[in-house]
Short mmCIF file of C-alpha atoms and ligand atoms in Angstrom, two decimals:
data_model
loop_
_atom_site.label_atom_id
_atom_site.label_comp_id
_atom_site.label_asym_id
_atom_site.label_seq_id
_atom_site.Cartn_x
_atom_site.Cartn_y
_atom_site.Cartn_z
CA MET A 117 82.59 72.94 131.19
CA SER A 118 84.49 73.50 134.40
CA LYS A 119 87.00 76.33 134.52
CA SER A 120 90.73 75.67 134.47
CA LEU A 121 92.36 76.75 137.70
CA ASN A 122 94.01 79.84 136.26
CA GLN A 123 90.57 81.15 135.27
CA LEU A 124 89.33 81.26 138.85
CA THR A 125 88.65 84.46 140.76
CA ILE A 126 90.28 85.05 144.14
CA ARG A 127 87.04 84.16 145.89
CA GLN A 128 86.62 80.89 143.95
CA ALA A 129 90.27 79.86 144.29
CA GLN A 130 90.21 80.63 148.00
CA ALA A 131 87.18 78.40 148.54
CA LYS A 132 88.89 75.50 146.75
CA LEU A 133 92.13 75.98 148.68
CA GLU A 134 90.19 76.14 151.92
CA ASP A 135 88.35 72.88 151.13
CA GLY A 136 91.60 71.15 150.29
CA GLU A 137 90.29 70.57 146.78
CA ILE A 138 93.39 72.19 145.25
CA THR A 139 96.82 73.35 146.43
CA SER A 140 98.55 76.64 145.76
CA VAL A 141 101.24 74.72 143.87
CA GLU A 142 98.58 73.39 141.47
CA LEU A 143 97.04 76.81 141.08
CA THR A 144 100.45 78.37 140.46
CA ARG A 145 101.36 75.69 137.91
CA ALA A 146 98.10 76.37 136.05
CA CYS A 147 98.98 80.08 135.81
CA LEU A 148 102.56 79.36 134.76
CA GLY A 149 101.22 76.98 132.11
CA ARG A 150 98.99 79.69 130.69
CA ILE A 151 101.87 82.17 130.73
CA LYS A 152 104.05 79.71 128.78
CA LYS A 153 101.32 79.21 126.25
CA THR A 154 100.11 82.73 125.54
CA ASN A 155 102.72 85.18 126.80
CA PRO A 156 105.09 84.73 123.83
CA LYS A 157 102.35 86.34 121.74
CA ILE A 158 100.59 88.73 124.17
CA ASN A 159 103.88 89.93 125.72
CA ALA A 160 102.26 90.81 129.04
CA LEU A 161 105.28 89.84 131.14
CA ILE A 162 108.86 91.03 131.07
CA THR A 163 110.07 88.59 133.72
CA VAL A 164 108.60 85.24 134.79
CA CYS A 165 109.64 83.98 138.24
CA GLU A 166 108.85 80.30 137.77
CA ALA A 167 111.12 78.81 140.45
CA GLY A 168 110.41 81.57 142.97
CA ALA A 169 106.67 81.30 142.43
CA LEU A 170 106.62 77.54 142.99
CA GLU A 171 108.69 77.98 146.14
CA GLU A 172 106.30 80.63 147.47
CA ALA A 173 103.34 78.40 146.59
CA GLU A 174 104.86 75.50 148.54
CA LYS A 175 105.35 77.81 151.51
CA ALA A 176 101.72 78.95 151.28
CA ASP A 177 100.54 75.33 151.23
CA GLU A 178 102.72 74.67 154.26
CA ARG A 179 101.25 77.66 156.10
CA ARG A 180 97.75 76.46 155.32
CA LYS A 181 98.62 72.97 156.59
CA ASN A 182 99.69 74.60 159.82
CA GLY A 183 96.24 76.06 160.25
CA GLU A 184 96.72 79.51 158.74
CA THR A 185 93.97 81.01 156.61
CA GLY A 186 93.75 84.26 154.68
CA GLN A 187 92.08 85.71 151.63
CA LEU A 188 95.27 85.82 149.57
CA LEU A 189 97.13 82.87 151.05
CA GLY A 190 98.45 80.90 148.08
CA ILE A 191 96.92 83.17 145.41
CA PRO A 192 99.20 83.84 142.39
CA TYR A 193 99.55 87.41 141.09
CA ILE A 194 101.65 89.57 138.78
CA ALA A 195 103.16 92.97 139.63
CA LYS A 196 103.76 95.85 137.23
CA ASP A 197 107.47 96.22 136.56
CA ILE A 198 107.55 99.64 138.20
CA ILE A 199 107.15 98.02 141.64
CA LEU A 200 110.34 96.96 143.40
CA THR A 201 110.60 93.25 144.18
CA LYS A 202 113.65 92.22 146.19
CA GLY A 203 116.16 90.13 144.27
CA ILE A 204 114.02 90.26 141.12
CA ARG A 205 114.71 92.24 137.97
CA THR A 206 112.71 95.47 137.90
CA THR A 207 113.08 97.28 134.58
CA VAL A 208 110.23 99.85 134.50
CA ALA A 209 110.18 98.72 130.82
CA SER A 210 113.21 100.92 130.13
CA LYS A 211 116.61 100.09 128.71
CA ILE A 212 118.10 102.35 131.36
CA LEU A 213 117.12 99.81 134.05
CA ASP A 214 117.59 96.66 131.99
CA ASN A 215 118.88 93.96 134.35
CA TYR A 216 118.38 96.17 137.40
CA ILE A 217 117.77 93.95 140.44
CA ALA A 218 115.66 95.58 143.14
CA PRO A 219 117.44 95.67 146.51
CA TYR A 220 114.24 95.69 148.58
CA ASP A 221 110.49 95.06 148.38
CA ALA A 222 107.93 97.83 147.94
CA THR A 223 105.61 98.14 150.95
CA ILE A 224 102.67 96.69 149.01
CA ILE A 225 104.80 93.67 147.99
CA LYS A 226 105.79 93.16 151.63
CA LYS A 227 102.13 93.21 152.62
CA LEU A 228 101.27 90.67 149.92
CA LYS A 229 104.15 88.41 150.97
CA LYS A 230 102.95 88.51 154.54
CA ALA A 231 99.46 87.57 153.34
CA GLY A 232 100.97 84.62 151.43
CA ALA A 233 100.27 85.75 147.86
CA VAL A 234 102.51 84.18 145.19
CA LEU A 235 104.46 86.43 142.79
CA LEU A 236 104.44 84.92 139.27
CA GLY A 237 106.33 87.65 137.46
CA LYS A 238 106.69 91.27 136.44
CA ALA A 239 104.35 92.88 133.95
CA ASN A 240 105.18 94.81 130.81
CA MET A 241 104.12 98.46 130.74
CA ASP A 242 104.72 101.77 129.03
CA GLU A 243 108.26 102.85 129.88
CA PHE A 244 108.27 104.65 133.25
CA ALA A 245 104.43 104.43 133.09
CA HIS A 246 104.30 107.10 130.38
CA GLY A 247 101.51 106.17 128.02
CA ALA A 248 97.97 104.98 127.44
CA SER A 249 98.54 102.09 125.04
CA GLY A 250 101.34 99.81 126.25
CA GLU A 251 103.31 100.59 123.10
CA ASN A 252 106.02 102.71 124.77
CA SER A 253 107.88 99.70 126.19
CA ALA A 254 111.54 98.92 125.50
CA TYR A 255 110.45 95.26 125.54
CA GLY A 256 107.86 95.57 122.79
CA ALA A 257 104.14 96.31 122.86
CA THR A 258 101.66 94.17 124.78
CA LEU A 259 98.68 92.93 122.74
CA ASN A 260 95.08 93.10 123.87
CA PRO A 261 94.00 89.50 124.61
CA VAL A 262 90.45 90.23 123.40
CA ASP A 263 91.65 91.33 119.95
CA ASN A 264 95.36 90.94 119.27
CA THR A 265 95.37 93.74 116.68
CA ARG A 266 94.42 96.27 119.34
CA VAL A 267 96.27 97.89 122.25
CA PRO A 268 95.53 96.75 125.81
CA GLY A 269 95.67 100.34 127.08
CA GLY A 270 98.32 101.66 129.39
CA SER A 271 100.41 102.19 131.17
CA SER A 272 99.63 99.06 133.26
CA SER A 273 99.25 97.22 129.95
CA GLY A 274 100.73 93.87 130.96
CA SER A 275 98.96 93.84 134.33
CA ALA A 276 95.54 94.22 132.70
CA ALA A 277 96.27 91.91 129.76
CA ALA A 278 97.55 89.18 132.11
CA VAL A 279 94.35 89.27 134.17
CA ALA A 280 92.14 89.34 131.07
CA ASP A 281 94.05 86.39 129.64
CA ASP A 282 93.91 84.41 132.91
CA MET A 283 97.70 84.27 133.28
CA CYS A 284 97.16 85.12 136.95
CA ILE A 285 94.36 85.50 139.48
CA PHE A 286 94.96 89.23 140.01
CA SER A 287 97.65 91.82 139.38
CA LEU A 288 99.03 95.12 140.63
CA GLY A 289 99.22 98.26 138.55
CA THR A 290 99.91 101.90 139.24
CA ASP A 291 97.70 104.82 138.31
CA THR A 292 99.12 108.32 137.97
CA GLY A 293 96.64 109.75 135.49
CA GLY A 294 94.62 106.70 134.49
CA SER A 295 97.07 103.85 134.08
CA ILE A 296 95.01 101.28 135.98
CA ARG A 297 91.58 102.37 134.76
CA CYS A 298 92.42 102.75 131.05
CA PRO A 299 93.83 99.24 130.46
CA ALA A 300 91.13 97.74 132.71
CA SER A 301 88.51 99.30 130.42
CA PHE A 302 90.23 98.23 127.19
CA CYS A 303 90.79 94.64 128.39
CA GLY A 304 87.44 94.10 130.12
CA VAL A 305 88.63 93.72 133.71
CA VAL A 306 88.21 95.65 136.97
CA GLY A 307 90.84 98.27 137.86
CA LEU A 308 90.93 100.35 141.03
CA LYS A 309 92.87 103.52 141.67
CA PRO A 310 92.64 103.97 145.44
CA THR A 311 92.63 107.38 147.13
CA TYR A 312 96.06 109.03 146.92
CA GLY A 313 97.89 107.80 150.03
CA ARG A 314 95.55 104.87 150.70
CA SER A 315 98.24 102.46 149.48
CA SER A 316 101.92 103.21 150.08
CA ARG A 317 104.12 104.44 147.24
CA PHE A 318 107.29 103.26 148.94
CA GLY A 319 109.16 101.06 146.49
CA LEU A 320 107.45 102.34 143.36
CA ILE A 321 109.77 103.88 140.80
CA SER A 322 108.44 107.43 140.99
CA MET A 323 106.75 109.03 138.02
CA THR A 324 104.56 111.87 139.32
CA SER A 325 104.95 111.70 143.08
CA SER A 326 101.89 113.87 143.73
CA THR A 327 99.49 111.51 141.91
CA ASP A 328 101.13 108.03 141.78
CA VAL A 329 98.94 105.37 143.44
CA PRO A 330 99.33 101.58 143.28
CA GLY A 331 96.17 99.48 143.09
CA PRO A 332 94.66 96.15 142.05
CA ILE A 333 93.51 94.86 138.68
CA ALA A 334 91.15 91.92 139.10
CA LYS A 335 88.48 89.76 137.47
CA THR A 336 85.66 90.97 139.74
CA VAL A 337 84.82 93.95 141.93
CA GLU A 338 84.86 91.66 144.95
CA ASP A 339 88.40 90.51 144.15
CA ALA A 340 89.56 94.12 143.87
CA SER A 341 88.05 94.80 147.31
CA ILE A 342 89.90 91.81 148.79
CA VAL A 343 93.25 92.96 147.41
CA LEU A 344 92.74 96.54 148.60
CA SER A 345 92.09 95.33 152.16
CA VAL A 346 95.54 93.71 152.09
CA ILE A 347 97.64 96.38 150.34
CA ALA A 348 96.06 99.50 151.90
CA GLY A 349 97.52 101.30 154.87
CA PRO A 350 100.85 102.86 155.67
CA GLY A 351 104.30 101.33 155.86
CA GLU A 352 107.74 102.73 156.38
CA ASN A 353 109.26 105.60 154.45
CA ASP A 354 106.21 107.17 152.79
CA PHE A 355 104.85 110.09 154.76
CA THR A 356 102.02 110.55 152.23
CA ALA A 357 100.67 107.05 153.03
CA LEU A 358 97.64 107.62 155.21
CA ASP A 359 97.46 106.08 158.65
CA LYS A 360 93.69 105.66 158.50
CA PRO A 361 91.80 102.46 159.41
CA VAL A 362 91.54 99.90 156.61
CA GLY A 363 88.16 98.22 156.51
CA ASP A 364 87.07 94.84 155.25
CA TYR A 365 86.05 96.27 151.90
CA SER A 366 84.46 93.02 150.75
CA LYS A 367 81.60 93.69 153.20
CA MET A 368 80.33 96.22 150.66
CA ILE A 369 79.80 93.61 147.96
CA ASN A 370 76.20 93.34 146.76
CA LYS A 371 74.97 95.73 149.42
CA SER A 372 71.78 97.47 148.27
CA ILE A 373 72.25 100.72 146.39
CA GLU A 374 68.77 102.02 146.95
CA ARG A 375 68.66 105.79 147.44
CA ILE A 376 72.32 106.21 146.44
CA LYS A 377 72.87 109.40 144.43
CA ILE A 378 75.12 109.34 141.39
CA GLY A 379 76.17 112.47 139.51
CA ILE A 380 76.74 112.48 135.74
CA PRO A 381 78.83 115.28 134.20
CA ARG A 382 76.90 115.26 130.89
CA LYS A 383 78.80 118.08 129.22
CA LEU A 384 82.17 116.51 129.92
CA ILE A 385 81.25 113.15 128.37
CA LYS A 386 79.22 114.41 125.41
CA ASP A 387 81.87 113.62 122.77
CA THR A 388 82.24 110.00 123.82
CA ASP A 389 81.73 107.42 121.06
CA LYS A 390 77.94 107.18 120.49
CA ASN A 391 77.82 103.42 121.01
CA ILE A 392 79.67 103.69 124.31
CA LEU A 393 77.19 106.34 125.45
CA LYS A 394 74.34 103.99 124.58
CA VAL A 395 75.83 101.27 126.79
CA PHE A 396 76.39 103.89 129.51
CA ASP A 397 72.78 105.12 129.39
CA LYS A 398 71.49 101.56 129.53
CA LEU A 399 73.54 101.03 132.65
CA LEU A 400 72.06 104.17 134.21
CA ASP A 401 68.56 102.74 133.54
CA LYS A 402 69.56 99.53 135.26
CA LEU A 403 70.81 101.49 138.28
CA ARG A 404 67.62 103.56 138.39
CA GLU A 405 65.66 100.31 138.56
CA GLN A 406 67.64 99.47 141.69
CA GLY A 407 66.57 102.73 143.30
CA VAL A 408 69.60 104.87 142.45
CA GLU A 409 68.97 108.56 141.89
CA ILE A 410 70.79 109.81 138.80
CA ILE A 411 71.54 113.53 138.83
CA ASP A 412 73.16 115.77 136.21
CA ILE A 413 76.13 117.68 137.58
CA GLU A 414 78.48 120.33 136.21
CA LEU A 415 82.24 120.04 136.31
CA PRO A 416 83.24 123.08 134.24
CA HIS A 417 86.96 122.83 135.02
CA ALA A 418 87.33 119.06 134.49
CA LYS A 419 88.01 119.63 130.80
CA TYR A 420 91.27 121.35 131.80
CA GLY A 421 92.39 118.12 133.46
CA ILE A 422 94.45 117.10 130.43
CA PRO A 423 96.41 120.35 129.95
CA VAL A 424 96.96 120.62 133.70
CA TYR A 425 98.02 116.98 134.05
CA TYR A 426 100.41 117.30 131.11
CA ILE A 427 102.18 120.25 132.72
CA ILE A 428 102.38 118.85 136.25
CA THR A 429 103.29 115.31 135.22
CA PRO A 430 106.27 116.16 132.97
CA SER A 431 107.45 118.67 135.57
CA GLU A 432 107.61 116.02 138.26
CA ILE A 433 109.02 113.50 135.79
CA SER A 434 111.85 115.83 134.79
CA SER A 435 112.83 115.97 138.45
CA ASN A 436 112.22 112.29 139.33
CA LEU A 437 114.08 110.96 136.30
CA ALA A 438 117.16 113.06 137.08
CA ARG A 439 118.41 110.23 139.31
CA PHE A 440 118.99 108.01 136.26
CA ASP A 441 122.37 109.46 135.45
CA GLY A 442 124.43 106.44 134.37
CA ILE A 443 126.18 106.38 137.73
CA ARG A 444 123.81 105.42 140.47
CA TYR A 445 121.50 102.97 138.69
CA GLY A 446 121.36 100.68 135.71
CA PHE A 447 122.75 101.40 132.27
CA SER A 448 125.97 103.40 131.92
CA ASP A 449 127.39 104.05 128.48
CA LYS A 450 130.86 102.59 128.20
CA GLU A 451 131.85 104.91 125.34
CA ALA A 452 131.61 108.03 127.48
CA LYS A 453 134.91 109.89 127.73
CA ASN A 454 134.15 112.20 130.63
CA LEU A 455 131.54 112.79 133.33
CA LEU A 456 129.28 114.95 131.19
CA GLU A 457 129.28 112.27 128.50
CA VAL A 458 128.39 109.62 131.10
CA TYR A 459 125.25 111.62 131.80
CA THR A 460 124.33 112.58 128.26
CA LYS A 461 125.17 109.30 126.54
CA SER A 462 123.67 107.06 129.23
CA ARG A 463 120.46 109.09 129.31
CA GLY A 464 120.45 109.61 125.55
CA LYS A 465 120.68 105.88 124.84
CA GLY A 466 118.84 104.63 127.93
CA PHE A 467 115.58 106.60 127.77
CA GLY A 468 112.93 106.05 125.11
CA ASP A 469 111.30 108.87 123.11
CA GLU A 470 108.34 109.51 125.40
CA ALA A 471 110.48 109.77 128.53
CA LYS A 472 112.73 112.24 126.70
CA ARG A 473 109.73 114.24 125.49
CA ARG A 474 108.42 114.55 129.03
CA ILE A 475 111.81 115.46 130.51
CA MET A 476 112.06 118.28 127.96
CA ILE A 477 108.51 119.57 128.48
CA GLY A 478 108.89 119.41 132.26
CA THR A 479 112.25 121.14 132.30
CA TYR A 480 110.78 123.90 130.15
CA ALA A 481 107.65 124.29 132.31
CA LEU A 482 109.77 124.57 135.45
CA SER A 483 112.40 126.92 134.04
CA ALA A 484 112.73 130.34 135.67
CA GLY A 485 111.10 132.33 132.88
CA TYR A 486 108.11 130.01 132.42
CA TYR A 487 107.42 128.64 135.89
CA ASP A 488 104.63 131.13 136.67
CA ALA A 489 102.97 130.80 133.28
CA TYR A 490 102.92 127.01 133.23
CA TYR A 491 103.65 125.09 136.43
CA LEU A 492 102.20 127.59 138.88
CA GLN A 493 99.16 128.24 136.71
CA ALA A 494 98.59 124.49 136.32
CA GLN A 495 98.70 124.01 140.09
CA LYS A 496 96.09 126.75 140.51
CA VAL A 497 93.73 125.12 138.02
CA ARG A 498 94.40 121.77 139.68
CA THR A 499 93.08 123.23 142.94
CA LYS A 500 89.96 124.42 141.09
CA ILE A 501 89.38 120.94 139.66
CA LYS A 502 89.81 119.40 143.10
CA ASP A 503 87.51 121.91 144.83
CA GLU A 504 84.87 121.44 142.17
CA LEU A 505 84.91 117.64 142.51
CA ASP A 506 84.87 117.84 146.31
CA SER A 507 81.92 120.21 146.26
CA GLU A 508 79.88 118.10 143.78
CA LEU A 509 80.66 115.04 145.88
CA LYS A 510 78.91 116.75 148.77
CA LYS A 511 75.69 116.60 146.75
CA VAL A 512 76.08 113.04 145.42
CA ASP A 513 77.63 109.80 146.70
CA ALA A 514 79.63 109.17 143.54
CA ILE A 515 80.30 110.49 140.05
CA MET A 516 80.12 108.29 136.97
CA THR A 517 81.54 108.55 133.43
CA PRO A 518 82.54 106.09 130.75
CA THR A 519 86.18 105.18 131.51
CA GLN A 520 87.40 105.90 127.98
CA PRO A 521 85.90 107.98 125.18
CA ASP A 522 86.51 105.13 122.72
CA ILE A 523 87.22 101.41 122.49
CA ALA A 524 90.78 100.05 122.41
CA PHE A 525 92.42 101.39 119.26
CA LYS A 526 94.55 99.49 116.77
CA ILE A 527 98.22 98.93 117.51
CA GLY A 528 100.28 101.62 115.78
CA GLN A 529 97.20 103.76 115.10
CA GLN A 530 98.24 106.74 117.23
CA VAL A 531 101.87 106.14 118.22
CA ASP A 532 102.93 109.16 116.19
CA ASP A 533 100.30 111.44 117.68
CA PRO A 534 101.21 112.13 121.33
CA LEU A 535 98.42 114.68 121.69
CA LYS A 536 95.76 112.15 120.68
CA MET A 537 97.34 109.67 123.10
CA TYR A 538 97.20 112.22 125.93
CA LEU A 539 93.49 112.81 125.26
CA GLU A 540 92.78 109.16 126.14
CA ASP A 541 92.88 110.28 129.79
CA ILE A 542 90.18 112.92 129.41
CA PHE A 543 87.82 111.36 132.00
CA LEU A 544 90.61 109.97 134.16
CA SER A 545 92.92 112.87 134.97
CA PRO A 546 90.46 114.88 137.16
CA ALA A 547 90.24 112.17 139.87
CA SER A 548 94.01 111.73 139.72
CA LEU A 549 94.72 115.44 140.13
CA ALA A 550 92.23 115.56 143.03
CA GLY A 551 93.57 112.39 144.68
CA LEU A 552 90.12 110.77 144.69
CA PRO A 553 89.45 107.01 144.48
CA ALA A 554 88.12 105.76 141.14
CA ILE A 555 87.36 102.35 139.68
CA SER A 556 86.78 101.03 136.16
CA ILE A 557 84.33 98.16 135.76
CA PRO A 558 83.24 96.41 132.54
CA MET A 559 79.78 97.68 131.55
CA GLY A 560 79.27 96.03 128.18
CA GLU A 561 80.68 95.71 124.69
CA VAL A 562 80.94 97.87 121.60
CA LYS A 563 82.08 96.23 118.34
CA GLU A 564 82.88 93.12 120.37
CA MET A 565 85.35 95.05 122.50
CA PRO A 566 84.85 95.61 126.24
CA VAL A 567 84.01 99.07 127.54
CA GLY A 568 84.28 100.25 131.12
CA VAL A 569 82.42 102.61 133.40
CA GLN A 570 84.34 104.81 135.81
CA ILE A 571 83.00 105.53 139.31
CA ILE A 572 84.67 108.28 141.36
CA GLY A 573 84.14 108.53 145.12
CA LYS A 574 84.95 110.89 147.96
CA ARG A 575 88.42 110.83 149.50
CA LEU A 576 88.93 107.48 151.30
CA ASP A 577 85.45 106.30 150.35
CA GLU A 578 86.50 103.25 148.32
CA LYS A 579 83.54 101.51 149.93
CA ILE A 580 81.01 103.27 147.74
CA LEU A 581 82.89 102.18 144.62
CA PHE A 582 82.67 98.52 145.67
CA ARG A 583 79.05 98.89 146.72
CA ILE A 584 77.90 100.44 143.45
CA GLY A 585 80.35 98.44 141.36
CA SER A 586 79.21 95.06 142.63
CA ASN A 587 75.65 95.91 141.55
CA ILE A 588 76.61 96.68 137.96
N1 LIG B 8 98.26 108.05 130.12
C1 LIG B 8 98.79 108.78 131.23
C2 LIG B 8 100.19 109.21 130.94
O1 LIG B 8 100.68 108.85 129.94
C3 LIG B 8 98.68 107.96 132.47
C4 LIG B 8 99.94 107.46 133.04
C5 LIG B 8 99.80 106.80 134.36
O2 LIG B 8 98.75 106.83 135.00
N2 LIG B 8 100.90 106.24 134.80
O3 LIG B 8 100.80 109.93 131.67
#
């Protein structure tokens, strides 16, 4: 049976657009049709931009008629609702920004517009990107399209669910400590966290400025490579965005991986669900057959990734979220009687529980009496984790782990256990703290749920991730 248009990959859709077999308007309508049908249940989108999307699709068709080509010309996508989109509601899944209209486009959105991609809507997420399940949203939880009783993972929950459900051809997420890789693994799609600074943060609502990175969620490794080639590179107003050449990453697809060395931190991953480890080991055998050398490595400090991440992240959050004061942006409580009450009531009613928890932890960790014991100490261990990864990556081309220690859990199963939720990022936080590129790719199934493998590369070496990933 032939695929419906919304099920196509970027590569397939592009070929059909190029041949004149389909138009971007038809492709966009197919995605919007799917959204209408399944989004009321899955809840992957907070805002659907039907009219705007059709207008952009018409423009893309026009550009193509005038002889323009391009990998993303006329391709419909969805952006996480933490990414500013000019004239479009951008809520960060929080009541405090309900009905907030972004005054400008994020750099990555500008780049996609220039390339002719079509914005279908804004994806649901954990509020302010705090979470690993998609349940911390002021607009309700997103469901995993593979099994609606399970979480899609987070915090880019809607972005991953929308791709897995074929509501779009690709999507954008952000990854601060795992938020692209975790939902990609739980939903069975490909999610790439580029090197810190590879893609501009300008126009993201800041969570943890020292680890936030936007990146693609896609149906194939090749599609992720195509999107990265478009969104990578600097723009205005982000001095951490690296001005380094952006390659044609899709050239790496299906390139031989003979003699590539991959390191496995066995001790770190030993408590992973047994069935996931079985799938992982089978994958290693398959890679060995292709001539890959699999080497055991030690990352003794990686296990401190979680405690370190959960000191640094709330610390930066407590500072970044200070700007939501009921005056400058979004929700302001009308019952407030004086300035102090404007702050306390607007923040008290506007923020959800997890945001409040992190503001409190961060404020505590940064306070004069505790700064040295928590924040400073965490930064020191962070440097250790980074040095250790960098030094192991001198011996091997890439490091591999399962993306998650378990399959997607049931909705509601661990909402009341923040510590358990934080542990979901156990294999993900080290690469985030070190600023290294990492990708999650489906490697098989356990109990009929998808499971992903994570590949971590050297700084700015996204190429190796695509090269290995396309051979999985
Ligand atoms: N689960 C992590 C957290 O809750 C990841 C968040 C992210 O990458 N945005 O902080």
